[in-house]
CSV table of C-alpha atoms in Angstrom, one decimal:
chain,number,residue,atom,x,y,z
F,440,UNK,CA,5.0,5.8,-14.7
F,441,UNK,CA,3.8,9.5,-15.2
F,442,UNK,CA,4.5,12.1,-13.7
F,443,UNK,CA,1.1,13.0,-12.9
F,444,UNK,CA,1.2,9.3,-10.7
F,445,UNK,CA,4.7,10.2,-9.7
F,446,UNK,CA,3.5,13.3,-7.8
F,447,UNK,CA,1.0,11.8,-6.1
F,448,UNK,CA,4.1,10.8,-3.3
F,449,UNK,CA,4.7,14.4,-2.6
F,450,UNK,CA,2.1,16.9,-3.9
F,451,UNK,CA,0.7,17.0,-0.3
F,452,UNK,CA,4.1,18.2,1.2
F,453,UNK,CA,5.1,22.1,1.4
F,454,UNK,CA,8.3,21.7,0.0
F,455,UNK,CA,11.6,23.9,0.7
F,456,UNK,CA,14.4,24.9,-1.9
F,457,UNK,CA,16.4,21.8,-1.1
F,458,UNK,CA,13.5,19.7,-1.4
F,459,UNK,CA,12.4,20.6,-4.4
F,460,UNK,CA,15.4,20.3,-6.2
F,461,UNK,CA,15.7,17.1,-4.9
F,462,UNK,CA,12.0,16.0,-6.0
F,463,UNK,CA,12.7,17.5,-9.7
F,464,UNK,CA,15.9,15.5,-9.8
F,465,UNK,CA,13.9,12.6,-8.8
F,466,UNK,CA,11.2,13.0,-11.4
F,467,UNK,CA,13.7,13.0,-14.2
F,468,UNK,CA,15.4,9.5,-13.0
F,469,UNK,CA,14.1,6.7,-15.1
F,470,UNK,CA,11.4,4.5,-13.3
F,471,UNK,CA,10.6,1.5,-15.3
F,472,UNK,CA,9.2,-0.3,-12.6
F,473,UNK,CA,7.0,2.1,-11.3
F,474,UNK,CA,8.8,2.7,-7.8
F,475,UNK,CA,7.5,5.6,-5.6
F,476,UNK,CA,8.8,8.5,-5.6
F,477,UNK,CA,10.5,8.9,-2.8
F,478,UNK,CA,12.8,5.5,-3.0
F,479,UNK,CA,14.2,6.6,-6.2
F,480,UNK,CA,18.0,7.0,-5.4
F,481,UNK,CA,20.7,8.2,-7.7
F,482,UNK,CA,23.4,4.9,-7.1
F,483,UNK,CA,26.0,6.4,-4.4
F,484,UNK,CA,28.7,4.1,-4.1
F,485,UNK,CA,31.6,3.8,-1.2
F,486,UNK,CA,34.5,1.5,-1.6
F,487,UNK,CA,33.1,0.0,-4.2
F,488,UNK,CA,29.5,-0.4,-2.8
F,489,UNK,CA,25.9,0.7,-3.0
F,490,UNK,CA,24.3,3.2,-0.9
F,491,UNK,CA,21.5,4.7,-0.3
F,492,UNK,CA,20.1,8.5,0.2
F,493,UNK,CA,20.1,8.4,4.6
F,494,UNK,CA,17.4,10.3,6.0
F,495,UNK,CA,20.1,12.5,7.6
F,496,UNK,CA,21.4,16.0,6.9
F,497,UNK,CA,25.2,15.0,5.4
F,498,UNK,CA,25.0,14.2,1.8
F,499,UNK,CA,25.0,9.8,2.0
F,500,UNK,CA,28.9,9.9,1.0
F,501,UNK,CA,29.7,12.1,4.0
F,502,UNK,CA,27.7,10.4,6.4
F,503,UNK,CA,29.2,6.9,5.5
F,504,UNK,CA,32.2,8.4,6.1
F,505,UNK,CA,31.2,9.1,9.5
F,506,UNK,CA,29.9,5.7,10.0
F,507,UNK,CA,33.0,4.3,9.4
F,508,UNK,CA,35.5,6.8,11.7
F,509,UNK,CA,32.6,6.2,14.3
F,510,UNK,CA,34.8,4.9,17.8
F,511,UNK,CA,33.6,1.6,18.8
F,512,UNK,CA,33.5,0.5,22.6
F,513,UNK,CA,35.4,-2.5,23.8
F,514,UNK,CA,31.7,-3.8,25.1
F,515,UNK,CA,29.9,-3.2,22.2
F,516,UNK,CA,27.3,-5.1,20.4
F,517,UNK,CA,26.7,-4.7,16.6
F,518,UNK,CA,23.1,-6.0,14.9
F,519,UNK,CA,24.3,-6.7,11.6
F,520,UNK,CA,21.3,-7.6,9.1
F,521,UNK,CA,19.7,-7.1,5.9
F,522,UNK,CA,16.3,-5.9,5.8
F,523,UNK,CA,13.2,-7.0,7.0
F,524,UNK,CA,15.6,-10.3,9.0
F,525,UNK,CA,14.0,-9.4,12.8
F,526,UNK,CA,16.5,-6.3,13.8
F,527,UNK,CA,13.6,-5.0,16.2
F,528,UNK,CA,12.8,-8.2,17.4
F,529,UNK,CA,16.3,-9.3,18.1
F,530,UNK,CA,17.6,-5.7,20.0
F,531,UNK,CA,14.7,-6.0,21.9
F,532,UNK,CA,15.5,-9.2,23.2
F,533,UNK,CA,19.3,-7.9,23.9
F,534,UNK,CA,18.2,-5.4,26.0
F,535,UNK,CA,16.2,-7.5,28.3
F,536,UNK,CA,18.9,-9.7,28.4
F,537,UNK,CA,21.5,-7.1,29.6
F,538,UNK,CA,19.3,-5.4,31.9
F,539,UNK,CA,18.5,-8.7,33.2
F,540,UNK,CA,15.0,-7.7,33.1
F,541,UNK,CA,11.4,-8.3,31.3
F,542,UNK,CA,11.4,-4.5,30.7
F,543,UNK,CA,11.1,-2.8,26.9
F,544,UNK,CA,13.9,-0.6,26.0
F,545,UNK,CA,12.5,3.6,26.0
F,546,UNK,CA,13.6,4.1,22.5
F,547,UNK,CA,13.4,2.7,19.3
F,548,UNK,CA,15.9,0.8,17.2
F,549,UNK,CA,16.4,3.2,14.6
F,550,UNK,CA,17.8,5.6,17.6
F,551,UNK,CA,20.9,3.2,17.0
F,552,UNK,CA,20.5,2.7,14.0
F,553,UNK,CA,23.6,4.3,11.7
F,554,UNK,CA,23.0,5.2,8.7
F,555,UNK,CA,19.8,7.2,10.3
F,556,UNK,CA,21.4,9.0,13.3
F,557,UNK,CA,21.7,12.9,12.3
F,558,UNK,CA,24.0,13.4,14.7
F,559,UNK,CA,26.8,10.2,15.2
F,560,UNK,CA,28.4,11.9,18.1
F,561,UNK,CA,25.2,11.2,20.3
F,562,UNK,CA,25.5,7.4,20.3
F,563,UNK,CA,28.4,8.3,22.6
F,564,UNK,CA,26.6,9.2,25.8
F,565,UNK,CA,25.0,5.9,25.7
F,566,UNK,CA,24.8,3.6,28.3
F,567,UNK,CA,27.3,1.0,27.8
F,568,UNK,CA,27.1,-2.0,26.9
F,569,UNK,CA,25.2,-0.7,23.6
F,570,UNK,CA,23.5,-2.0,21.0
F,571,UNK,CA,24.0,-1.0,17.4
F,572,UNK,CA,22.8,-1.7,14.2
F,573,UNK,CA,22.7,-1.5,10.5
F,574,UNK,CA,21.6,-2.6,7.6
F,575,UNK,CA,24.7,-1.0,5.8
F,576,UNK,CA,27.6,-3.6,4.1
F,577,UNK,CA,30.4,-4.0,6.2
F,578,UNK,CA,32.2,-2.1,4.4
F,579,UNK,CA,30.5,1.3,5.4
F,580,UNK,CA,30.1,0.0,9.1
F,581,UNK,CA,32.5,1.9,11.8
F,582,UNK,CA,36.6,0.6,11.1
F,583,UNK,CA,36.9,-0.3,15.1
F,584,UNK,CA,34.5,-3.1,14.8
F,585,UNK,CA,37.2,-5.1,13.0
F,586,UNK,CA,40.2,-3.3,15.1
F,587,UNK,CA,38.2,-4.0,18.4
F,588,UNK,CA,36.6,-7.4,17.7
F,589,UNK,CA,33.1,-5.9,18.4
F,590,UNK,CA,30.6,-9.0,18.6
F,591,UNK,CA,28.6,-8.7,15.6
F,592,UNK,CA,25.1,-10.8,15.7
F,593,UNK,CA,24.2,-11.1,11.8
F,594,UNK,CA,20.9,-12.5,11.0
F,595,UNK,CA,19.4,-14.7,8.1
F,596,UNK,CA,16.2,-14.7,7.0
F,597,UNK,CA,14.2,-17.0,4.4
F,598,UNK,CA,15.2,-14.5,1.2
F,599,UNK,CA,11.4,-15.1,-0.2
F,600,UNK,CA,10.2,-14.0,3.2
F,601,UNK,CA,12.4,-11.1,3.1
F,602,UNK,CA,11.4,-10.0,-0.2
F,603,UNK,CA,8.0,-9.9,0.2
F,604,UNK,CA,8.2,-8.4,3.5
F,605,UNK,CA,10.5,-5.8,1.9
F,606,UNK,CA,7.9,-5.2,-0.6
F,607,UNK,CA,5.3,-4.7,1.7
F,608,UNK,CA,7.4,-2.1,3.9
F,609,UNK,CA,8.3,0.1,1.0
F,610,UNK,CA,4.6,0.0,-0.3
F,611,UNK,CA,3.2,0.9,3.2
F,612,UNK,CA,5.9,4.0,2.9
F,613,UNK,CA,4.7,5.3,-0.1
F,614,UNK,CA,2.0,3.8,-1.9
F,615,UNK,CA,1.2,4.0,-5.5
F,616,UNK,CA,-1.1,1.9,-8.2
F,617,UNK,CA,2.0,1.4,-10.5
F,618,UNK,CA,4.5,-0.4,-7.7
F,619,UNK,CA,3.4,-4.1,-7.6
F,620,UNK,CA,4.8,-7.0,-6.8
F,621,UNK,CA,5.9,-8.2,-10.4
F,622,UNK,CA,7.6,-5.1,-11.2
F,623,UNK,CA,9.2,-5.1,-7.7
F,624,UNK,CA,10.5,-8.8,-8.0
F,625,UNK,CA,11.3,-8.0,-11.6
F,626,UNK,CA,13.2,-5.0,-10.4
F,627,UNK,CA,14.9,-7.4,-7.2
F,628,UNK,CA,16.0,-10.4,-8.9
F,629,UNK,CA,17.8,-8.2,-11.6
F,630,UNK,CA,19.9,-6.2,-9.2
F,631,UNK,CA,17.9,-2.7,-9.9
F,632,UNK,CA,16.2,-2.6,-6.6
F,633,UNK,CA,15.5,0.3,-5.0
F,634,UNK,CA,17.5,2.0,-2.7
F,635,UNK,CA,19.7,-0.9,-2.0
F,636,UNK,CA,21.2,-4.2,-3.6
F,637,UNK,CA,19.2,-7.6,-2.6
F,638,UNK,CA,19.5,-9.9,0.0
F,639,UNK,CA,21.8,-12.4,-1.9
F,640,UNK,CA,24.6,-10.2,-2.5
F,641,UNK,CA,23.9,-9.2,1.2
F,642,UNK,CA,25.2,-12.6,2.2
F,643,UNK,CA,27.9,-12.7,-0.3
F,644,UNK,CA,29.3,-9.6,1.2
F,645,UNK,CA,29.2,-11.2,4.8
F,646,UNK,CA,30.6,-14.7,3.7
F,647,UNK,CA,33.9,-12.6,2.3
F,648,UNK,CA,34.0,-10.5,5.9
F,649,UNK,CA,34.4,-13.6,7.3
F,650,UNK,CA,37.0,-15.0,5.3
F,651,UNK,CA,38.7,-11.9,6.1
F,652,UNK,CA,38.4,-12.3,9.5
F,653,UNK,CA,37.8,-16.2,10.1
F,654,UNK,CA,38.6,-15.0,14.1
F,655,UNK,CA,36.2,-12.5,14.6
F,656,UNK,CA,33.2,-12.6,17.2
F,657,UNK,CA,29.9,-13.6,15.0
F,658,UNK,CA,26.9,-15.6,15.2
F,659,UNK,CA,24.7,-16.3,13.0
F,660,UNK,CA,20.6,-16.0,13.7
F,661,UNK,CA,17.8,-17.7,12.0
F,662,UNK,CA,14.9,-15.8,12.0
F,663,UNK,CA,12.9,-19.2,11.4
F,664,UNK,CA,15.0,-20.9,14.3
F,665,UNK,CA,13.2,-17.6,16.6
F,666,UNK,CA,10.3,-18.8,15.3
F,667,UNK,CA,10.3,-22.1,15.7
F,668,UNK,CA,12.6,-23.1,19.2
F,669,UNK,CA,13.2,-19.5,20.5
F,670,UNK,CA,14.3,-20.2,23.8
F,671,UNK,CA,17.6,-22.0,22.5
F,672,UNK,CA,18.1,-19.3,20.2
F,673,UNK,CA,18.0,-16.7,23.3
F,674,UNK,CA,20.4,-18.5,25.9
F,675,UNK,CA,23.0,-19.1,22.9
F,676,UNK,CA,22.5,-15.0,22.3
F,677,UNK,CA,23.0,-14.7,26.1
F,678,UNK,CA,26.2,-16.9,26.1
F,679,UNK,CA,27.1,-14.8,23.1
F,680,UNK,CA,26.8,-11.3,24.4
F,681,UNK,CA,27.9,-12.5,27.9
F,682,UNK,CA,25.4,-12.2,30.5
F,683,UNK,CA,23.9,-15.1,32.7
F,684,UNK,CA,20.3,-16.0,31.9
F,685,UNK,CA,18.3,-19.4,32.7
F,686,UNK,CA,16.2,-20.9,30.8
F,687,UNK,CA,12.6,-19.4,32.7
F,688,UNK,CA,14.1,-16.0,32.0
F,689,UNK,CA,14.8,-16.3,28.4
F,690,UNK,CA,11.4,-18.0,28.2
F,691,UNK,CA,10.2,-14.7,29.9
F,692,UNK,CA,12.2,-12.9,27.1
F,693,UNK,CA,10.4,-14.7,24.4
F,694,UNK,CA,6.9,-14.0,25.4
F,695,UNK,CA,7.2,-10.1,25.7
F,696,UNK,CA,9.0,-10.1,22.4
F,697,UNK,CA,6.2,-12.0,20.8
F,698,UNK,CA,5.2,-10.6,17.9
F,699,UNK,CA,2.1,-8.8,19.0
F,700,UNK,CA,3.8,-7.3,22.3
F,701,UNK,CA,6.3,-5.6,20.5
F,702,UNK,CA,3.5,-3.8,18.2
F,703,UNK,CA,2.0,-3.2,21.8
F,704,UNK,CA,5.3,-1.7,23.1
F,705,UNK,CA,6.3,0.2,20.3
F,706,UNK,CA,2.8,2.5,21.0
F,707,UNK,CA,4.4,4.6,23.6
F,708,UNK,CA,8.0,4.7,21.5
F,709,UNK,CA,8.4,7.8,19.2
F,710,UNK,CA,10.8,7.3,15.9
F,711,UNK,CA,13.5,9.6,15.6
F,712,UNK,CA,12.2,13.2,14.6
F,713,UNK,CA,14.2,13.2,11.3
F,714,UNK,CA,12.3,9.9,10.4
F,715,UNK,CA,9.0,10.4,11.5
F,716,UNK,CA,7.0,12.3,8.7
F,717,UNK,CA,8.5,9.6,6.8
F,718,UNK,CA,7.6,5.9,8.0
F,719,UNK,CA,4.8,5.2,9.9
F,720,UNK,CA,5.3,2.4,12.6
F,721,UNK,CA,2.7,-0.3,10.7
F,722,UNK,CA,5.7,-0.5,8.3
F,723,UNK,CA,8.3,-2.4,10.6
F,724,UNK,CA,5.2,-4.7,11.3
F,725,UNK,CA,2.8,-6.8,9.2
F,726,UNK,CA,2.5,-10.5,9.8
F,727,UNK,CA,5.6,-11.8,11.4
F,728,UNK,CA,5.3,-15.5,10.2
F,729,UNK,CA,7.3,-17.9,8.0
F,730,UNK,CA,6.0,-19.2,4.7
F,731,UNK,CA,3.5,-15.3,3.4
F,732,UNK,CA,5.9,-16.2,0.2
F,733,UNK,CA,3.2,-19.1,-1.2
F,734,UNK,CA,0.9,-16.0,-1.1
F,735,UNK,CA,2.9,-13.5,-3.6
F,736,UNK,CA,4.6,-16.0,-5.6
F,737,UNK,CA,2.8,-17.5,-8.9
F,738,UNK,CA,4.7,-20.6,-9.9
F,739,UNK,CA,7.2,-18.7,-12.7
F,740,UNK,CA,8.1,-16.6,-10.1
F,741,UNK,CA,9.0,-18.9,-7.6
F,742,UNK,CA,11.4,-20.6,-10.3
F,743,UNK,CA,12.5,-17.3,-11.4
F,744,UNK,CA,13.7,-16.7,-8.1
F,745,UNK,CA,15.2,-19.6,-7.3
F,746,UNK,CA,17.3,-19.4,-10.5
């Protein structure tokens, strides 16, 4: 990619000190794949995993410290989830079923969201029971999860869904000519995705928490099964999380989390200010359905990807 195309991502932007430096150290990172800009990372690792340059003011080492000396409440409830699985959809649906009531949460999920809170010590004045979530390896999530036995509600998602959702997302964020879907999937199924590992080594990472901790508090969502039979999905996420809720009610729960309420919702819901200038909302939602795979997929890349 050149770095006439390169610019393209940030030319507009009246850039600070910090900023620049940052954008000059990105243009000098190799690019084979034509990534934008602004998703170029430079590999941070803690404890021996991947991550990613947070939207946050600590430097992404010092904020995953943070995560994980982050106190946990007894009640808490932790959204555990690669990318693009139905986090929104799914901590919406919690917090109807706490409140008890067919009403949409005031914020947004990326105001609990970890690795993009600035400021960590605000999450404690929440209400409790919260509602947490990451997309971060256990590993970088808060130690007291595992001390404390904090429910943990991880969810699963048909991996060629999620890549080409993924895709999608990232392309919405910061569109340029050279970043299709071949260089993408060619950059995915290699491990050299950009900012963060994919999905499979996701669940490899969860499969070996559990081993760890064979009695720890997790279940495991489909986002297909949502799809599909919702309502039995939402009373077993009621029995889960402890709260009473009969069937009309999660039935209730379903239809105002249907896909096009929740676009309808999020209208009044502003994203956090240290996010806002850089995702638009049209990036958390696109279709919403099983299967968009069959239309991004040639045959060699389906096999490719199943290998």
């Amino acid at each position: 990619m050149s770095s006439a195309g390169q610019k393209t991502d940030m030319e507009h932007k009246n850039l600070n000190k910090d900023e620049l430096d940052l954008f000059t150290h990105l243009m000098s990172l190799p690019n084979p794949y034509g990534f934008p800009l602004p998703l170029l990372e430079s590999n941070f690792k803690v404890d021996g995993s991947t991550i990613w340059r947070f939207p946050v003011k600590d430097d992404p080492v010092t904020h995953t410290r943070n995560i994980q000396s982050l106190p946990m409440k007894e009640d808490d409830i932790f959204i555990a989830a690669y990318m693009k699985c139905g986090t929104h959809w799914v901590a919406e649906m919690l917090h109807m079923l706490l409140k008890g009531s067919i009403k949409y949460s005031e914020k947004t999920k990326e105001s609990t969201m970890l690795e993009v809170v600035c400021d960590l010590d605000t999450l404690t004045h929440m209400q409790s029971p919260r509602v947490l979530n990451s997309h971060l390896y256990m590993v970088h999530l808060p130690r007291e999860i595992v001390q404390k036995k904090i429910k943990i509600i991880h969810l699963l998602r048909q991996p060629k869904d999620v890549a080409v959702s993924w895709y999608h997302h990232m392309k919405h964020m910061h569109s340029t000519v050279a970043f299709t879907f071949e260089k993408y999937l060619d950059a995915y199924v290699q491990e050299d995705l950009i900012p963060t590992s994919h999905q499979f080594n996701y669940l490899r990472q969860m499969s070996e928490f559990e081993k760890l901790h064979p009695d720890h508090p997790i279940i495991h969502i489909h986002y297909e099964d949502l799809k599909l039979d919702p309502v039995p999905v939402v009373q077993k996420l009621a029995k889960f999380i402890g709260v009473s809720a009969k069937e009309a009610f999660c039935q209730q729960v379903v239809e105002a989390c249907h896909f096009d309420m929740m676009i309808k919702a999020d209208e009044s819901r502003k994203l956090p200010a240290n996010i806002e200038d850089k995702i638009t909302k049209k990036a958390f939602y696109r279709k919403g359905i099983m299967g968009d795979w069959k239309n991004h997929f040639t045959v060699a890349q389906n096999e490719m990807f199943d290998d």
